[in-house]
Amino acid sequence: MIDLKDFEYEELVQYLLSIGEKKFRAEQIFSWLHKGAQSYEEMTNLSKATRERLSKETYVSTLKIREKYVSKIDGTVKYLFELPDGNCIESVVMRYHHGLTICISSQVGCRMGCRFCASTIGGLYRNLTAGEILNQVIFAQKDIGERISNIVMMGIGEPLDNFDNVIKFLHNVNHEKGLNIGYRHISLSTCGVVPGIYNLAEEMLPITLTISLHAPNDTIRDTIMPVNHKYNISKLLEACKFYAEKTGRRISFEYSLIHGVNDSMDNAKELAKLIKNLHSHVNLIPVNKVEERDFHKGSNDEIRAFRDKLETLGINATIRRELGADISASCGQLRKKVL
Ligand code: SAH
């Protein structure tokens, strides 16, 4: 059976023509799917014959809300969604002054092995389909009843390890007949899959590329991020430079501050030197505690001192505000609990 959300718009048109439907049906169906219709019965402007024809080899995919938590502190909403095969993924909706931002997953599990991350502990189970990635946005928006205006691909999984489905999803979520979320309102975060960065640059989508750097040199990065053995920092930064030049977009770096590992003043100096020639921004994230891991964050003073050091050295840096602290809102924590 075919999930119509796995088709790009043009593919949907072609498919409909191939089963003897009129071209204008694509617009109607695409729109219903993106509004969160859960069956062809709901698509009231389709004829009964069309609905029956569609049901022969396609279906409307859905996501079940298995658990939902709303933070009492800041209104952050965390979903544990159940996929049709029983696997679970997480999505988080955060409220900012500029609107609702959803953090979505791209895979069930992850094979990248970052030492501080909860999502990778059981390894990779499977890739999400384009439709499953999109359904997180569709069904969270439907549940909340407010428009989601921004997307960050920072949930479970490595998006560049599921490249084709992620690109298809990006095209669809941006489509004017669907949710119509602007590329400039979308960020994709990667641990540093270098060939994927070059391929993404070739797609020429003006999304924000976020790099999980987390270390100012290869010695430290090797110990916390296995991907660095394959693509070291100099290869990674070369790819970033290519991406920035090709797309004209500023690169964003994520740097999780882990006490005693990467958060000394020397580390700050080294980091500033490393990226000073790139037009970039650094997001500092006090590391989140993961039960299985023995990593801790420093004091607020130490975290601010690290930021100030970078600023003094001419690097744009901000400290990530912690949202949803009362509902295990950081990625991978909820799914792991259920497993
Ligand atoms: N695979 C992608 C996206 C998912 S992770 C990537 O690596 O970028 C989203 C971000 O959260 C990444 O920057 C990741 O390194 C970071 N992260 C994972 N576990 C964390 C933890 N315990 N504390 C702080 N940040 C963490």
Short mmCIF file of C-alpha atoms and ligand atoms in Angstrom, two decimals:
data_model
loop_
_atom_site.label_atom_id
_atom_site.label_comp_id
_atom_site.label_asym_id
_atom_site.label_seq_id
_atom_site.Cartn_x
_atom_site.Cartn_y
_atom_site.Cartn_z
CA MET A 1 0.00 0.00 0.00
CA ILE A 2 1.15 3.52 -0.83
CA ASP A 3 1.18 6.39 1.66
CA LEU A 4 0.32 9.39 -0.51
CA LYS A 5 2.42 11.58 1.82
CA ASP A 6 5.50 9.77 0.49
CA PHE A 7 4.88 11.39 -2.90
CA GLU A 8 6.10 14.85 -3.76
CA TYR A 9 3.38 17.06 -5.24
CA GLU A 10 4.37 16.37 -8.85
CA GLU A 11 4.57 12.64 -8.15
CA LEU A 12 1.07 12.79 -6.71
CA VAL A 13 -0.18 14.49 -9.86
CA GLN A 14 1.44 11.79 -12.01
CA TYR A 15 0.06 9.03 -9.85
CA LEU A 16 -3.48 10.41 -10.03
CA LEU A 17 -3.28 10.74 -13.79
CA SER A 18 -2.02 7.16 -13.99
CA ILE A 19 -5.13 5.86 -12.24
CA GLY A 20 -7.45 7.90 -14.44
CA GLU A 21 -8.10 10.82 -12.09
CA LYS A 22 -8.10 14.48 -13.07
CA LYS A 23 -5.10 16.66 -12.31
CA PHE A 24 -7.03 19.09 -10.06
CA ARG A 25 -7.66 16.26 -7.58
CA ALA A 26 -4.00 16.50 -6.53
CA GLU A 27 -4.53 19.91 -5.00
CA GLN A 28 -7.61 18.76 -3.08
CA ILE A 29 -6.01 15.59 -1.79
CA PHE A 30 -2.66 17.22 -0.91
CA SER A 31 -4.50 19.87 1.06
CA TRP A 32 -6.64 17.35 2.97
CA LEU A 33 -3.59 15.25 3.82
CA HIS A 34 -1.71 18.25 5.18
CA LYS A 35 -4.69 19.40 7.22
CA GLY A 36 -4.60 16.08 9.03
CA ALA A 37 -7.44 14.13 7.41
CA GLN A 38 -7.34 10.60 8.78
CA SER A 39 -9.27 8.81 6.04
CA TYR A 40 -10.60 9.28 2.51
CA GLU A 41 -14.12 9.47 3.99
CA GLU A 42 -13.22 12.87 5.44
CA MET A 43 -12.30 14.23 2.00
CA THR A 44 -15.83 15.35 1.26
CA ASN A 45 -15.12 17.10 -2.04
CA LEU A 46 -13.93 13.84 -3.65
CA SER A 47 -16.49 11.68 -5.40
CA LYS A 48 -17.32 8.31 -3.90
CA ALA A 49 -15.77 6.64 -6.95
CA THR A 50 -12.50 8.54 -6.47
CA ARG A 51 -12.35 7.62 -2.81
CA GLU A 52 -12.94 3.98 -3.63
CA ARG A 53 -10.32 4.02 -6.37
CA LEU A 54 -7.76 5.57 -4.02
CA SER A 55 -8.45 3.01 -1.29
CA LYS A 56 -7.46 0.15 -3.62
CA GLU A 57 -3.72 0.75 -3.41
CA THR A 58 -3.16 3.75 -1.13
CA TYR A 59 -3.96 4.76 2.41
CA VAL A 60 -3.93 7.83 4.64
CA SER A 61 -1.15 7.42 7.18
CA THR A 62 -1.63 8.72 10.73
CA LEU A 63 0.31 9.00 13.95
CA LYS A 64 -1.17 7.97 17.26
CA ILE A 65 -0.47 10.14 20.29
CA ARG A 66 0.70 7.56 22.77
CA GLU A 67 1.74 10.01 25.49
CA LYS A 68 1.55 13.78 25.76
CA TYR A 69 3.05 16.08 28.37
CA VAL A 70 2.54 19.81 28.76
CA SER A 71 5.12 21.77 30.75
CA LYS A 72 3.64 23.79 33.59
CA ILE A 73 6.64 26.10 33.42
CA ASP A 74 6.57 27.28 29.80
CA GLY A 75 3.82 25.46 27.87
CA THR A 76 6.23 23.21 25.97
CA VAL A 77 4.35 20.16 24.66
CA LYS A 78 6.07 16.83 24.25
CA TYR A 79 4.59 14.00 22.23
CA LEU A 80 5.45 10.37 22.19
CA PHE A 81 3.98 9.31 18.84
CA GLU A 82 3.31 5.70 17.94
CA LEU A 83 4.04 4.66 14.35
CA PRO A 84 1.91 2.09 12.51
CA ASP A 85 4.51 -0.64 13.22
CA GLY A 86 4.42 0.05 16.97
CA ASN A 87 7.72 1.97 17.09
CA CYS A 88 7.76 5.27 18.96
CA ILE A 89 9.28 8.66 18.18
CA GLU A 90 9.30 12.00 19.96
CA SER A 91 8.37 15.51 18.88
CA VAL A 92 8.38 18.66 20.98
CA VAL A 93 6.48 21.89 20.39
CA MET A 94 7.98 25.02 21.96
CA ARG A 95 6.40 28.44 22.34
CA TYR A 96 8.56 31.38 21.34
CA HIS A 97 7.47 34.98 20.85
CA HIS A 98 7.76 34.48 17.09
CA GLY A 99 5.41 31.48 17.11
CA LEU A 100 5.34 27.74 17.61
CA THR A 101 8.45 25.71 16.78
CA ILE A 102 8.36 21.95 16.47
CA CYS A 103 11.38 19.75 17.00
CA ILE A 104 10.94 16.55 14.99
CA SER A 105 12.60 13.15 14.65
CA SER A 106 14.05 11.76 11.42
CA GLN A 107 14.81 8.15 12.41
CA VAL A 108 13.74 5.53 14.95
CA GLY A 109 16.91 5.49 17.04
CA CYS A 110 20.27 6.58 15.68
CA ARG A 111 23.57 4.94 14.74
CA MET A 112 25.87 7.91 15.29
CA GLY A 113 26.80 6.96 18.84
CA CYS A 114 27.40 10.41 20.39
CA ARG A 115 28.42 9.65 23.95
CA PHE A 116 26.17 12.19 25.67
CA CYS A 117 23.00 11.48 23.68
CA ALA A 118 20.03 9.38 24.81
CA SER A 119 18.67 8.76 21.29
CA THR A 120 21.55 6.59 20.16
CA ILE A 121 21.70 4.21 23.11
CA GLY A 122 19.79 1.36 21.42
CA GLY A 123 21.28 2.04 17.96
CA LEU A 124 19.32 2.66 14.78
CA TYR A 125 16.09 0.76 14.34
CA ARG A 126 14.94 2.23 11.02
CA ASN A 127 14.56 5.38 8.94
CA LEU A 128 11.33 7.33 9.03
CA THR A 129 9.50 7.69 5.72
CA ALA A 130 8.88 11.17 4.31
CA GLY A 131 5.24 10.81 5.35
CA GLU A 132 6.15 9.85 8.91
CA ILE A 133 8.43 12.86 9.27
CA LEU A 134 5.68 15.14 7.96
CA ASN A 135 2.98 13.55 10.13
CA GLN A 136 4.70 14.83 13.25
CA VAL A 137 4.10 18.41 12.12
CA ILE A 138 0.58 17.69 10.84
CA PHE A 139 -0.70 15.90 13.92
CA ALA A 140 0.99 18.12 16.51
CA GLN A 141 -0.51 21.16 14.80
CA LYS A 142 -3.91 19.51 14.63
CA ASP A 143 -3.77 18.55 18.31
CA ILE A 144 -2.67 22.00 19.48
CA GLY A 145 -5.04 23.84 17.14
CA GLU A 146 -2.54 26.60 16.35
CA ARG A 147 -0.29 27.09 13.36
CA ILE A 148 3.24 25.75 13.69
CA SER A 149 5.54 28.22 11.94
CA ASN A 150 9.04 26.85 12.52
CA ILE A 151 10.68 23.44 12.34
CA VAL A 152 13.95 22.18 13.77
CA MET A 153 15.18 18.74 12.78
CA MET A 154 16.80 18.11 16.14
CA GLY A 155 14.79 15.23 17.51
CA ILE A 156 15.72 11.57 17.41
CA GLY A 157 17.98 10.49 14.55
CA GLU A 158 20.53 11.91 12.15
CA PRO A 159 18.67 13.62 9.28
CA LEU A 160 21.58 13.36 6.83
CA ASP A 161 21.64 9.60 7.44
CA ASN A 162 18.10 9.51 5.96
CA PHE A 163 18.82 11.95 3.17
CA ASP A 164 16.26 11.19 0.44
CA ASN A 165 13.27 11.01 2.75
CA VAL A 166 14.31 14.19 4.53
CA ILE A 167 14.59 16.10 1.23
CA LYS A 168 11.20 14.85 0.11
CA PHE A 169 9.74 15.93 3.45
CA LEU A 170 11.31 19.40 3.14
CA HIS A 171 9.84 19.90 -0.33
CA ASN A 172 6.40 18.82 0.86
CA VAL A 173 6.25 20.78 4.11
CA ASN A 174 7.32 23.89 2.20
CA HIS A 175 4.75 23.40 -0.59
CA GLU A 176 2.22 26.22 -0.93
CA LYS A 177 -0.69 23.79 -1.26
CA GLY A 178 0.30 22.11 2.01
CA LEU A 179 1.60 23.51 5.30
CA ASN A 180 3.63 26.12 3.40
CA ILE A 181 6.38 26.51 6.01
CA GLY A 182 9.15 28.71 4.61
CA TYR A 183 12.62 27.20 4.22
CA ARG A 184 14.03 30.06 6.25
CA HIS A 185 11.92 28.83 9.15
CA ILE A 186 13.47 25.37 9.03
CA SER A 187 16.74 24.19 10.59
CA LEU A 188 18.44 20.88 9.99
CA SER A 189 20.92 19.68 12.57
CA THR A 190 23.69 17.20 11.83
CA CYS A 191 26.46 15.62 13.88
CA GLY A 192 28.71 16.07 10.83
CA VAL A 193 27.95 13.61 8.04
CA VAL A 194 30.18 15.43 5.56
CA PRO A 195 28.98 13.95 2.22
CA GLY A 196 25.42 14.75 3.29
CA ILE A 197 26.37 18.40 3.85
CA TYR A 198 27.70 18.65 0.28
CA ASN A 199 24.59 16.93 -1.09
CA LEU A 200 22.35 19.24 0.92
CA ALA A 201 24.17 22.29 -0.43
CA GLU A 202 23.44 21.05 -3.97
CA GLU A 203 19.72 20.99 -3.17
CA MET A 204 19.88 24.78 -2.78
CA LEU A 205 17.17 25.00 -0.13
CA PRO A 206 17.65 28.12 1.99
CA ILE A 207 17.26 26.24 5.28
CA THR A 208 19.57 26.81 8.25
CA LEU A 209 22.28 24.20 8.62
CA THR A 210 23.13 23.49 12.23
CA ILE A 211 26.30 21.61 13.09
CA SER A 212 26.64 19.73 16.36
CA LEU A 213 30.27 20.62 16.95
CA HIS A 214 30.62 20.17 20.73
CA ALA A 215 34.44 20.28 20.72
CA PRO A 216 37.19 22.71 19.74
CA ASN A 217 39.65 20.03 18.56
CA ASP A 218 39.77 16.45 17.23
CA THR A 219 41.16 14.97 20.45
CA ILE A 220 38.07 15.94 22.42
CA ARG A 221 35.63 15.40 19.55
CA ASP A 222 37.00 11.88 18.92
CA THR A 223 36.16 10.88 22.49
CA ILE A 224 32.56 12.14 22.51
CA MET A 225 31.48 11.82 18.85
CA PRO A 226 32.49 8.67 16.92
CA VAL A 227 31.53 10.34 13.60
CA ASN A 228 34.67 12.45 14.03
CA HIS A 229 36.88 9.42 13.31
CA LYS A 230 35.44 9.33 9.82
CA TYR A 231 34.99 13.07 9.17
CA ASN A 232 37.29 15.16 11.32
CA ILE A 233 36.85 18.82 12.19
CA SER A 234 38.85 20.18 9.28
CA LYS A 235 36.80 18.13 6.77
CA LEU A 236 33.64 19.23 8.55
CA LEU A 237 34.49 22.93 8.48
CA GLU A 238 35.48 22.71 4.84
CA ALA A 239 32.01 21.33 4.09
CA CYS A 240 30.44 24.11 6.18
CA LYS A 241 32.33 26.71 4.21
CA PHE A 242 31.10 25.18 0.97
CA TYR A 243 27.53 25.16 2.28
CA ALA A 244 27.69 28.79 3.39
CA GLU A 245 29.17 29.93 0.09
CA LYS A 246 26.78 27.93 -2.01
CA THR A 247 23.60 28.92 -0.16
CA GLY A 248 24.55 32.31 1.29
CA ARG A 249 23.25 31.11 4.66
CA ARG A 250 24.99 31.54 8.00
CA ILE A 251 26.02 28.30 9.71
CA SER A 252 24.82 27.63 13.21
CA PHE A 253 26.97 25.60 15.63
CA GLU A 254 25.63 23.68 18.60
CA TYR A 255 28.02 23.30 21.47
CA SER A 256 26.88 21.26 24.47
CA LEU A 257 28.88 22.36 27.47
CA ILE A 258 30.04 19.28 29.35
CA HIS A 259 31.78 20.08 32.60
CA GLY A 260 35.45 19.12 32.62
CA VAL A 261 35.31 17.86 29.04
CA ASN A 262 34.93 20.86 26.70
CA ASP A 263 34.06 23.87 28.84
CA SER A 264 37.37 25.40 29.97
CA MET A 265 38.46 28.93 29.03
CA ASP A 266 41.16 27.38 26.84
CA ASN A 267 38.46 25.41 25.04
CA ALA A 268 36.57 28.67 24.43
CA LYS A 269 39.69 30.30 22.98
CA GLU A 270 40.39 27.31 20.79
CA LEU A 271 36.80 27.24 19.56
CA ALA A 272 36.86 30.94 18.70
CA LYS A 273 40.03 30.48 16.71
CA LEU A 274 38.63 27.46 14.91
CA ILE A 275 35.50 29.14 13.54
CA LYS A 276 36.46 32.79 13.37
CA ASN A 277 36.61 32.82 9.57
CA LEU A 278 33.14 31.35 9.14
CA HIS A 279 30.05 33.52 9.17
CA SER A 280 28.38 31.67 12.03
CA HIS A 281 26.54 31.63 15.31
CA VAL A 282 27.20 29.43 18.35
CA ASN A 283 24.38 28.03 20.45
CA LEU A 284 25.62 26.89 23.84
CA ILE A 285 23.58 24.10 25.43
CA PRO A 286 24.24 23.17 29.04
CA VAL A 287 24.44 19.37 28.67
CA ASN A 288 21.28 17.55 29.70
CA LYS A 289 21.66 14.76 32.16
CA VAL A 290 21.17 11.30 30.65
CA GLU A 291 20.86 8.54 33.22
CA GLU A 292 23.21 6.09 31.49
CA ARG A 293 25.89 8.73 31.02
CA ASP A 294 28.19 10.37 33.48
CA PHE A 295 28.19 13.90 32.05
CA HIS A 296 27.36 17.02 34.01
CA LYS A 297 26.87 20.66 33.28
CA GLY A 298 28.90 23.41 34.87
CA SER A 299 27.49 26.21 37.03
CA ASN A 300 25.56 29.08 35.47
CA ASP A 301 28.54 31.33 36.11
CA GLU A 302 30.88 29.01 34.23
CA ILE A 303 28.43 28.76 31.34
CA ARG A 304 28.11 32.55 31.12
CA ALA A 305 31.88 32.95 31.33
CA PHE A 306 32.29 30.61 28.36
CA ARG A 307 29.79 32.66 26.36
CA ASP A 308 31.46 35.94 27.34
CA LYS A 309 34.85 34.62 26.32
CA LEU A 310 33.54 33.75 22.85
CA GLU A 311 31.88 37.15 22.52
CA THR A 312 35.08 38.92 23.50
CA LEU A 313 36.86 37.00 20.79
CA GLY A 314 34.34 38.14 18.19
CA ILE A 315 32.13 35.04 18.06
CA ASN A 316 28.38 35.41 18.15
CA ALA A 317 27.13 33.14 20.94
CA THR A 318 23.95 32.56 22.92
CA ILE A 319 23.01 30.20 25.71
CA ARG A 320 20.06 27.98 24.85
CA ARG A 321 17.11 28.64 27.11
CA GLU A 322 16.00 25.41 28.76
CA LEU A 323 12.38 24.61 27.92
CA GLY A 324 10.19 21.84 29.22
CA ALA A 325 12.63 20.92 31.99
CA ASP A 326 9.78 19.35 33.99
CA ILE A 327 8.71 16.94 31.20
CA SER A 328 12.01 15.31 30.02
CA ALA A 329 11.71 17.39 26.89
CA SER A 330 15.13 16.70 25.46
CA CYS A 331 15.33 14.16 22.70
CA GLY A 332 15.36 10.45 23.23
CA GLN A 333 14.53 10.51 26.93
CA LEU A 334 10.87 9.59 26.59
CA ARG A 335 11.21 6.87 23.98
CA LYS A 336 13.93 5.24 26.06
CA LYS A 337 11.66 5.24 29.10
CA VAL A 338 8.96 3.41 27.14
CA LEU A 339 11.41 0.88 25.68
N1 SAH B 1 21.63 14.00 14.80
C1 SAH B 1 21.47 15.42 14.74
C2 SAH B 1 20.17 15.93 15.37
C3 SAH B 1 19.70 15.37 16.66
S1 SAH B 1 20.37 15.86 18.21
C4 SAH B 1 22.67 16.09 15.38
O1 SAH B 1 23.51 15.41 15.92
O2 SAH B 1 22.78 17.31 15.26
C5 SAH B 1 19.99 17.53 18.52
C6 SAH B 1 21.08 18.22 19.34
O3 SAH B 1 21.06 17.84 20.72
C7 SAH B 1 22.48 17.89 18.85
O4 SAH B 1 23.26 19.06 18.84
C8 SAH B 1 22.97 16.92 19.90
O5 SAH B 1 24.35 16.83 19.92
C9 SAH B 1 22.37 17.53 21.14
N2 SAH B 1 22.31 16.64 22.31
C10 SAH B 1 22.11 15.31 22.36
N3 SAH B 1 22.14 14.87 23.63
C11 SAH B 1 22.35 15.94 24.41
C12 SAH B 1 22.48 16.12 25.81
N4 SAH B 1 22.40 15.10 26.67
N5 SAH B 1 22.68 17.38 26.25
C13 SAH B 1 22.75 18.42 25.40
N6 SAH B 1 22.64 18.31 24.08
C14 SAH B 1 22.46 17.08 23.58
#
